Every structure is written in structure tokens, then in C-alpha cells.
Short mmCIF file of C-alpha atoms and ligand atoms in Angstrom, two decimals:
data_model
loop_
_atom_site.label_atom_id
_atom_site.label_comp_id
_atom_site.label_asym_id
_atom_site.label_seq_id
_atom_site.Cartn_x
_atom_site.Cartn_y
_atom_site.Cartn_z
CA ILE A 25 -31.22 -9.49 -8.33
CA GLU A 26 -33.01 -13.11 -9.31
CA ALA A 27 -35.44 -14.74 -6.42
CA HIS A 28 -35.94 -18.44 -7.02
CA VAL A 29 -39.17 -19.57 -4.63
CA ALA A 30 -39.56 -23.36 -4.56
CA SER A 31 -42.33 -24.30 -2.08
CA ALA A 32 -42.81 -28.10 -1.06
CA GLY A 33 -46.57 -28.90 -0.38
CA GLY A 34 -47.84 -30.23 2.72
CA ALA A 35 -50.71 -32.56 2.71
CA ASP A 36 -53.47 -29.63 3.26
CA GLY A 37 -51.99 -27.68 -0.17
CA ALA A 38 -50.14 -25.37 1.82
CA PRO A 39 -46.33 -24.96 1.71
CA SER A 40 -44.70 -26.70 4.49
CA ALA A 41 -41.58 -25.43 3.27
CA ILE A 42 -40.13 -22.30 1.30
CA VAL A 43 -36.58 -22.29 0.13
CA VAL A 44 -35.48 -18.52 -1.75
CA ALA A 45 -32.43 -18.33 -3.23
CA PHE A 46 -31.21 -14.75 -4.11
CA ARG A 47 -28.75 -15.05 -6.75
CA ASP A 48 -26.69 -11.88 -7.75
CA LEU A 49 -27.63 -11.32 -11.28
CA THR A 50 -26.18 -7.99 -12.03
CA GLU A 51 -22.75 -9.16 -10.97
CA GLN A 52 -22.94 -12.26 -13.51
CA ARG A 53 -24.26 -10.24 -16.46
CA ARG A 54 -21.60 -7.87 -15.70
CA SER A 55 -18.63 -10.84 -16.11
CA GLU A 56 -20.79 -12.70 -19.47
CA ARG A 57 -20.35 -8.50 -20.90
CA MET A 58 -17.01 -8.50 -19.76
CA ARG A 59 -15.68 -11.60 -21.49
CA ALA A 60 -17.79 -10.97 -24.70
CA ASP A 61 -16.49 -7.64 -25.08
CA PHE A 62 -13.04 -8.74 -24.39
CA VAL A 63 -13.63 -11.64 -27.22
CA ALA A 64 -14.74 -8.73 -29.80
CA ASN A 65 -12.00 -6.43 -28.71
CA ALA A 66 -9.36 -9.16 -29.10
CA SER A 67 -10.59 -10.70 -32.67
CA HIS A 68 -11.04 -6.61 -33.54
CA GLU A 69 -6.95 -6.52 -32.32
CA LEU A 70 -5.73 -9.32 -34.68
CA ARG A 71 -8.17 -8.87 -37.38
CA THR A 72 -6.22 -5.04 -38.31
CA PRO A 73 -2.68 -6.29 -38.97
CA LEU A 74 -4.46 -9.29 -40.56
CA ALA A 75 -6.69 -7.11 -42.76
CA SER A 76 -3.37 -5.68 -43.89
CA LEU A 77 -1.25 -8.70 -44.08
CA LEU A 78 -3.53 -9.84 -47.09
CA GLY A 79 -4.00 -6.53 -48.52
CA PHE A 80 0.09 -6.34 -48.99
CA VAL A 81 -0.22 -10.27 -50.54
CA GLU A 82 -2.43 -8.87 -53.01
CA THR A 83 -0.96 -6.04 -53.89
CA LEU A 84 2.56 -8.40 -54.50
CA GLN A 85 0.73 -11.07 -55.89
CA GLY A 86 -0.78 -7.98 -58.60
CA PRO A 87 0.56 -4.36 -59.32
CA ALA A 88 3.82 -4.97 -57.43
CA LYS A 89 4.69 -8.03 -59.08
CA ASN A 90 7.17 -7.18 -60.97
CA ASP A 91 8.61 -3.98 -58.75
CA ALA A 92 12.06 -5.06 -56.33
CA ALA A 93 12.01 -1.72 -54.41
CA ALA A 94 8.09 -2.24 -53.78
CA ARG A 95 8.56 -5.77 -52.78
CA GLU A 96 11.77 -5.14 -50.20
CA LYS A 97 9.55 -2.36 -48.56
CA PHE A 98 5.97 -4.39 -48.76
CA LEU A 99 7.44 -7.14 -47.12
CA ALA A 100 9.22 -5.36 -44.21
CA ILE A 101 6.04 -3.55 -43.21
CA MET A 102 4.00 -7.46 -43.75
CA ARG A 103 7.13 -8.99 -41.23
CA ALA A 104 6.48 -5.95 -38.56
CA GLN A 105 2.68 -6.88 -38.82
CA ALA A 106 3.13 -10.42 -38.23
CA ASN A 107 5.17 -9.82 -35.50
CA ARG A 108 2.60 -7.53 -34.01
CA MET A 109 0.01 -10.29 -33.98
CA SER A 110 2.85 -12.34 -32.60
CA ARG A 111 2.74 -10.38 -29.36
CA LEU A 112 -0.63 -9.95 -29.20
CA ILE A 113 -0.96 -13.61 -29.00
CA ASP A 114 2.08 -14.34 -26.46
CA ASP A 115 0.29 -11.69 -24.54
CA LEU A 116 -3.51 -12.87 -24.43
CA LEU A 117 -1.86 -17.03 -23.37
CA SER A 118 0.14 -15.26 -21.17
CA LEU A 119 -2.94 -13.26 -19.26
CA SER A 120 -5.10 -16.47 -19.89
CA ARG A 121 -2.73 -18.48 -18.01
CA ILE A 122 -2.16 -16.20 -15.13
CA GLU A 123 -6.19 -16.08 -15.14
CA LEU A 124 -6.06 -20.41 -14.81
CA LYS A 125 -4.33 -19.44 -11.57
CA ALA A 126 -5.68 -16.67 -10.30
CA HIS A 127 -6.69 -18.84 -6.82
CA VAL A 128 -3.13 -20.52 -6.25
CA ARG A 129 -0.83 -17.84 -3.96
CA PRO A 130 2.74 -18.29 -5.63
CA ARG A 131 5.21 -19.11 -3.03
CA ASP A 132 8.63 -18.62 -4.02
CA VAL A 133 11.38 -16.32 -2.15
CA VAL A 134 12.29 -13.52 -4.87
CA ASP A 135 14.80 -10.94 -4.93
CA VAL A 136 12.92 -7.95 -6.40
CA VAL A 137 16.40 -6.58 -6.92
CA ALA A 138 18.02 -8.99 -8.51
CA VAL A 139 14.55 -9.13 -10.69
CA ALA A 140 14.68 -5.39 -11.84
CA ARG A 141 18.37 -5.49 -12.75
CA ASN A 142 17.83 -8.24 -14.81
CA VAL A 143 14.94 -6.50 -16.49
CA ILE A 144 16.85 -3.30 -17.23
CA ASP A 145 20.09 -5.45 -18.63
CA ALA A 146 17.42 -7.11 -20.92
CA LEU A 147 16.31 -3.32 -21.88
CA SER A 148 19.49 -1.80 -22.26
CA PRO A 149 19.51 -1.93 -26.25
CA LEU A 150 15.66 -0.05 -26.01
CA ALA A 151 16.68 2.61 -23.39
CA GLU A 152 19.86 2.86 -25.35
CA GLU A 153 17.72 3.50 -28.38
CA ARG A 154 15.96 6.13 -27.14
CA GLY A 155 18.32 8.02 -24.87
CA VAL A 156 17.17 7.12 -21.65
CA GLU A 157 19.09 6.16 -18.47
CA VAL A 158 17.52 3.44 -16.25
CA ALA A 159 18.71 3.88 -12.93
CA LEU A 160 18.70 1.13 -10.52
CA LEU A 161 18.06 3.03 -6.48
CA ALA A 162 17.88 0.27 -3.91
CA ASP A 163 19.95 -0.78 -0.17
CA GLY A 164 20.46 -4.11 -0.60
CA PRO A 165 18.24 -7.44 -1.85
CA ALA A 166 14.45 -7.14 -1.00
CA LEU A 167 13.09 -10.82 -0.52
CA ALA A 168 9.25 -11.08 -1.66
CA THR A 169 6.66 -14.01 -1.68
CA GLY A 170 6.07 -14.58 -5.42
CA ASP A 171 6.85 -16.34 -8.72
CA ARG A 172 10.00 -14.63 -10.04
CA ASP A 173 8.47 -15.15 -13.80
CA GLU A 174 5.83 -13.54 -12.93
CA LEU A 175 7.25 -10.55 -11.34
CA THR A 176 9.18 -10.05 -13.63
CA ARG A 177 7.15 -9.61 -16.60
CA VAL A 178 5.75 -7.06 -14.12
CA VAL A 179 8.64 -5.00 -13.90
CA GLU A 180 9.42 -5.70 -17.48
CA ASN A 181 5.83 -4.16 -18.72
CA LEU A 182 6.60 -1.03 -16.22
CA VAL A 183 9.90 -0.09 -16.98
CA GLU A 184 9.74 -0.94 -20.95
CA ASN A 185 6.48 1.43 -20.70
CA ALA A 186 8.47 4.57 -18.89
CA ILE A 187 10.64 4.08 -21.31
CA LYS A 188 8.63 4.25 -24.32
CA TYR A 189 6.32 6.41 -22.80
CA GLY A 190 8.53 8.64 -20.94
CA ASP A 191 10.32 11.60 -23.31
CA ASP A 192 13.65 10.26 -25.10
CA GLY A 193 16.41 11.47 -23.18
CA LYS A 194 14.91 11.74 -20.25
CA ARG A 195 15.59 9.45 -16.87
CA VAL A 196 13.87 6.47 -15.54
CA GLU A 197 13.79 5.89 -11.85
CA VAL A 198 13.48 2.34 -10.15
CA THR A 199 12.92 2.19 -6.38
CA ILE A 200 12.98 -0.76 -4.15
CA ALA A 201 12.49 -0.64 -0.87
CA THR A 202 11.31 -2.95 1.96
CA ALA A 203 8.54 -1.33 3.96
CA GLY A 204 6.60 -3.19 6.46
CA GLU A 205 4.88 -5.84 5.22
CA GLY A 206 5.63 -5.55 1.64
CA VAL A 207 8.42 -4.98 -0.83
CA ARG A 208 7.68 -1.60 -2.74
CA LEU A 209 8.86 -0.97 -6.11
CA ALA A 210 8.42 2.41 -8.09
CA VAL A 211 8.93 2.88 -11.85
CA ARG A 212 9.11 6.94 -12.15
CA ASP A 213 9.40 8.52 -15.63
CA TYR A 214 9.67 12.26 -16.51
CA GLY A 215 7.51 12.06 -19.92
CA PRO A 216 4.06 13.53 -20.94
CA GLY A 217 2.33 11.96 -18.16
CA ILE A 218 -1.40 10.76 -18.35
CA ALA A 219 -4.26 12.37 -17.91
CA PRO A 220 -6.39 11.91 -14.52
CA GLU A 221 -9.63 10.56 -16.37
CA HIS A 222 -7.79 7.57 -17.88
CA LEU A 223 -5.89 6.56 -14.55
CA PRO A 224 -8.78 4.01 -13.48
CA ARG A 225 -9.03 2.70 -16.54
CA LEU A 226 -5.63 1.83 -17.53
CA THR A 227 -5.34 -1.56 -16.41
CA GLU A 228 -8.11 -2.83 -18.69
CA ARG A 229 -7.49 -4.98 -21.15
CA PHE A 230 -7.38 -3.13 -24.65
CA TYR A 231 -7.72 0.31 -23.07
CA ARG A 232 -5.28 3.03 -24.08
CA PRO A 233 -5.61 6.65 -23.99
CA ASP A 234 -4.31 7.16 -27.49
CA VAL A 235 -4.41 3.52 -29.23
CA SER A 236 -2.49 4.99 -32.52
CA HIS A 237 0.19 6.03 -30.37
CA SER A 238 0.63 2.89 -28.20
CA ARG A 239 0.52 0.65 -31.55
CA GLU A 240 3.15 2.87 -32.90
CA LYS A 241 5.24 1.96 -30.10
CA GLY A 242 4.58 -1.39 -30.11
CA GLY A 243 2.05 -1.63 -27.51
CA THR A 244 -0.28 -4.54 -27.24
CA GLY A 245 -3.01 -2.72 -24.55
CA LEU A 246 -2.51 -5.92 -22.59
CA GLY A 247 0.66 -4.93 -20.56
CA LEU A 248 -1.18 -3.53 -17.50
CA ALA A 249 -3.90 -5.87 -17.35
CA LEU A 250 -1.12 -8.37 -17.06
CA VAL A 251 0.25 -6.59 -14.25
CA LYS A 252 -2.71 -6.30 -12.68
CA HIS A 253 -3.83 -9.67 -12.59
CA VAL A 254 -0.48 -11.16 -11.30
CA LEU A 255 -0.41 -8.51 -8.33
CA GLN A 256 -4.00 -9.47 -7.53
CA ARG A 257 -2.88 -13.58 -8.00
CA HIS A 258 0.20 -12.18 -5.20
CA GLY A 259 -1.82 -10.02 -2.94
CA GLY A 260 -0.06 -7.39 -4.38
CA GLN A 261 -1.18 -3.75 -5.25
CA LEU A 262 -0.55 -1.38 -8.07
CA ALA A 263 -0.52 2.64 -7.42
CA ILE A 264 -0.36 5.09 -10.66
CA GLU A 265 0.34 8.66 -9.91
CA SER A 266 0.63 10.99 -12.67
CA GLU A 267 0.62 14.48 -13.19
CA LEU A 268 0.32 16.06 -16.92
CA GLY A 269 3.51 17.56 -18.17
CA ALA A 270 5.47 15.90 -15.05
CA GLY A 271 5.98 12.13 -15.44
CA ALA A 272 4.19 8.78 -14.27
CA THR A 273 4.78 7.11 -11.25
CA PHE A 274 3.72 3.35 -11.10
CA THR A 275 4.39 1.65 -7.46
CA VAL A 276 3.75 -1.94 -7.20
CA THR A 277 4.00 -3.42 -3.63
CA ILE A 278 4.19 -7.32 -3.12
CA PRO A 279 4.39 -9.52 0.15
CA ALA A 280 7.41 -9.80 1.87
CA ALA A 281 9.11 -12.96 1.70
CA VAL A 282 8.64 -14.34 5.43
CA PRO A 283 11.52 -15.33 7.35
CA ALA A 284 12.02 -19.06 7.59
CA PRO A 285 11.46 -19.51 11.37
CA ALA A 286 14.44 -20.62 13.49
CA THR A 287 15.27 -24.33 14.07
CA PRO A 288 13.95 -24.96 17.87
CA ALA A 289 16.99 -26.11 20.04
CA LEU A 290 16.47 -29.62 20.60
CA ALA A 291 14.99 -31.04 23.81
CA LYS A 292 17.22 -32.35 26.19
CA ALA A 293 17.24 -35.80 26.86
CA SER A 294 16.53 -36.71 30.60
P1 LIG B 6 0.65 -1.04 -24.28
O1 LIG B 6 0.81 -1.95 -24.96
O2 LIG B 6 -0.26 0.38 -25.21
O3 LIG B 6 1.93 -0.15 -23.99
P2 LIG B 6 -0.27 -0.99 -21.79
O4 LIG B 6 -0.90 -1.83 -20.74
O5 LIG B 6 1.07 -1.59 -21.31
O6 LIG B 6 -0.90 -1.09 -22.89
O7 LIG B 6 -0.61 0.45 -21.14
C1 LIG B 6 -1.83 0.77 -21.53
C2 LIG B 6 -1.49 2.65 -21.84
O8 LIG B 6 -1.15 3.09 -20.69
C3 LIG B 6 -0.35 2.97 -22.67
O9 LIG B 6 -0.80 2.89 -24.17
C4 LIG B 6 -0.51 4.32 -22.96
O10 LIG B 6 -1.27 4.96 -22.97
C5 LIG B 6 -0.17 4.88 -21.17
N1 LIG B 6 0.66 3.91 -20.35
C6 LIG B 6 1.25 3.56 -20.06
N2 LIG B 6 2.62 3.71 -19.34
C7 LIG B 6 2.98 5.14 -19.16
C8 LIG B 6 3.92 6.09 -18.73
N3 LIG B 6 4.48 5.91 -18.15
N4 LIG B 6 3.60 7.42 -19.42
C9 LIG B 6 2.29 7.73 -20.05
N5 LIG B 6 1.72 6.95 -20.39
C10 LIG B 6 1.32 5.26 -19.84
#
């Protein structure tokens, strides 16, 4: 805590007014530190594929210059690395756009069931490739208040993670229900789950229990951070439950849409 003390002197030199302002420096320093860490982490994450790209360019210009087979192989790797950088930049931009809008509450009426159906359709090639069946369990439409594109990103991230990190050939369940003031969407997988010590940090940017495993799966480490920021801006919540060896459940709660007020009956003209 930093205290600023300012005093205005009276005629006799004694202070006639005193102002003490406290500023919570710990909070300010913490957020400065987080920002610096974030820039360092983002630079590091971008530099890794870039270094690999530069390495392959040098090899292609030098030792592998006339080796057609090596060239094909290296070009495929270079393409994958460039795609990785592109995904990372997309996620960084999405995150910063959402942060800019952090204090504006989105107000569209969004059917979360329709959003989930679209996401599951879009991810069906990935699910098929992994032999995963994604089931959608819902009774009817579930109307929430929010931003359709951002809520789509949330559901997409959670379902994609369940397919990627759950075990091949197992089921993923997306359950949606309206519960009181909120719409609840739960994504459950039956994969290896997450060790309890990682759970509290999972939504931090670039936090991954196993960085190389995440990279192998095409992850950027920003997916759950994005989910958290979108939900914060929506006045929603994220809960993560997991048991090692028994899978994981990610549950989001989004404020339900408020029904439009009934049109008041016209006052009878007298
Ligand atoms: P990534 O881009 O690495 O997927 P996320 O922020 O989406 O980044 O997730 C962070 C980490 O959380 C992942 O690297 C993975 O280790 C873990 N994780 C996320 N979802 C699951 C899941 N359904 N089962 C097991 N681990 C998961």
C-alpha cells in the first residue's frame, strides 16, 4: 500500500488541511507483472515455430538443396509451423478484442442449443478422425443473454478440448438445461482427466499441464483463457471437475434471456 500525504500550510505554518490517498500498489504491481509475463510468454510461443521455420529454410537453401524427398517433407513441417503461428496470432487477437469489450455486457438473445448443434457439426470431421461420438442432450431451446460469436467460441473450445484430450473412441456429452436464472452447458469426456493441482491454474494464459502434449494436439494454451474472459464479460461462470482416469466435466453458466415484458393493455379512452 502506498500513501500519498499532502498538506496545505496555514498562516502559522501548521497544516490546515491534510489529504491522505491510499493506492493499492500490490494490485497494480501484480497486474503489471502479469502483463509483462504475458508479453514474454507470447513472444516465446511465437519464437519457437519461427526458429523451426528459419532452420528449415536454411537447410533447404543449403544441404537439402537438391534433395526432392527431403524438400517435400520439410515443406510439410514448415506449413504446420506457419499454421501454428497463425492460430496463435488469431487467439491472441481474439483475447485482446474480448478484453477491450470487458465492461460492456452483450445483450443478444442466443439459443445455446442451436449454438452447440452448429459447433458439433463443425467439429464432426475431428470427432470422426478420433472415433469420438459427440452426443447433444437437451430438451428444447435454451435462451441465454449474450454474444452469439463469443458463446460459439466458448462451446467450440470446450468440445474441441473434450475430443482432443479425451480418449479416442470414447464418448463426449454436451448437456444443456435452463436452471433458474441461468443456462447451464456441461461438456463431459471420459478421457484421462486432469490432476487436481492443475485445476486452479487451467484458465491462465499459456498454462498447460503438459506443454508438448498440448502442442502435439495443435493447442495454443489460450483456449480456456478465452473461455474465462468471455464468461466474465457475460456475467457467467466456469466450473471444472475432474477425476484422474475418469474424465473431466467443464460446466459453463450463462445468464438466461429475460422474457420480453408483455405489452401493457391499452388504457381505455374515456
Ligand atoms: P490448449 O490450446 O493447450 O488446448 P486450453 O487453454 O484449451 O489450451 O487448455 C489448457 C490445458 O488444459 C490443455 O493443454 C490440457 O492439458 C488441459 N485440458 C483442457 N481440456 C481438457 C480435457 N477435457 N481433458 C484433459 N485435459 C484438458
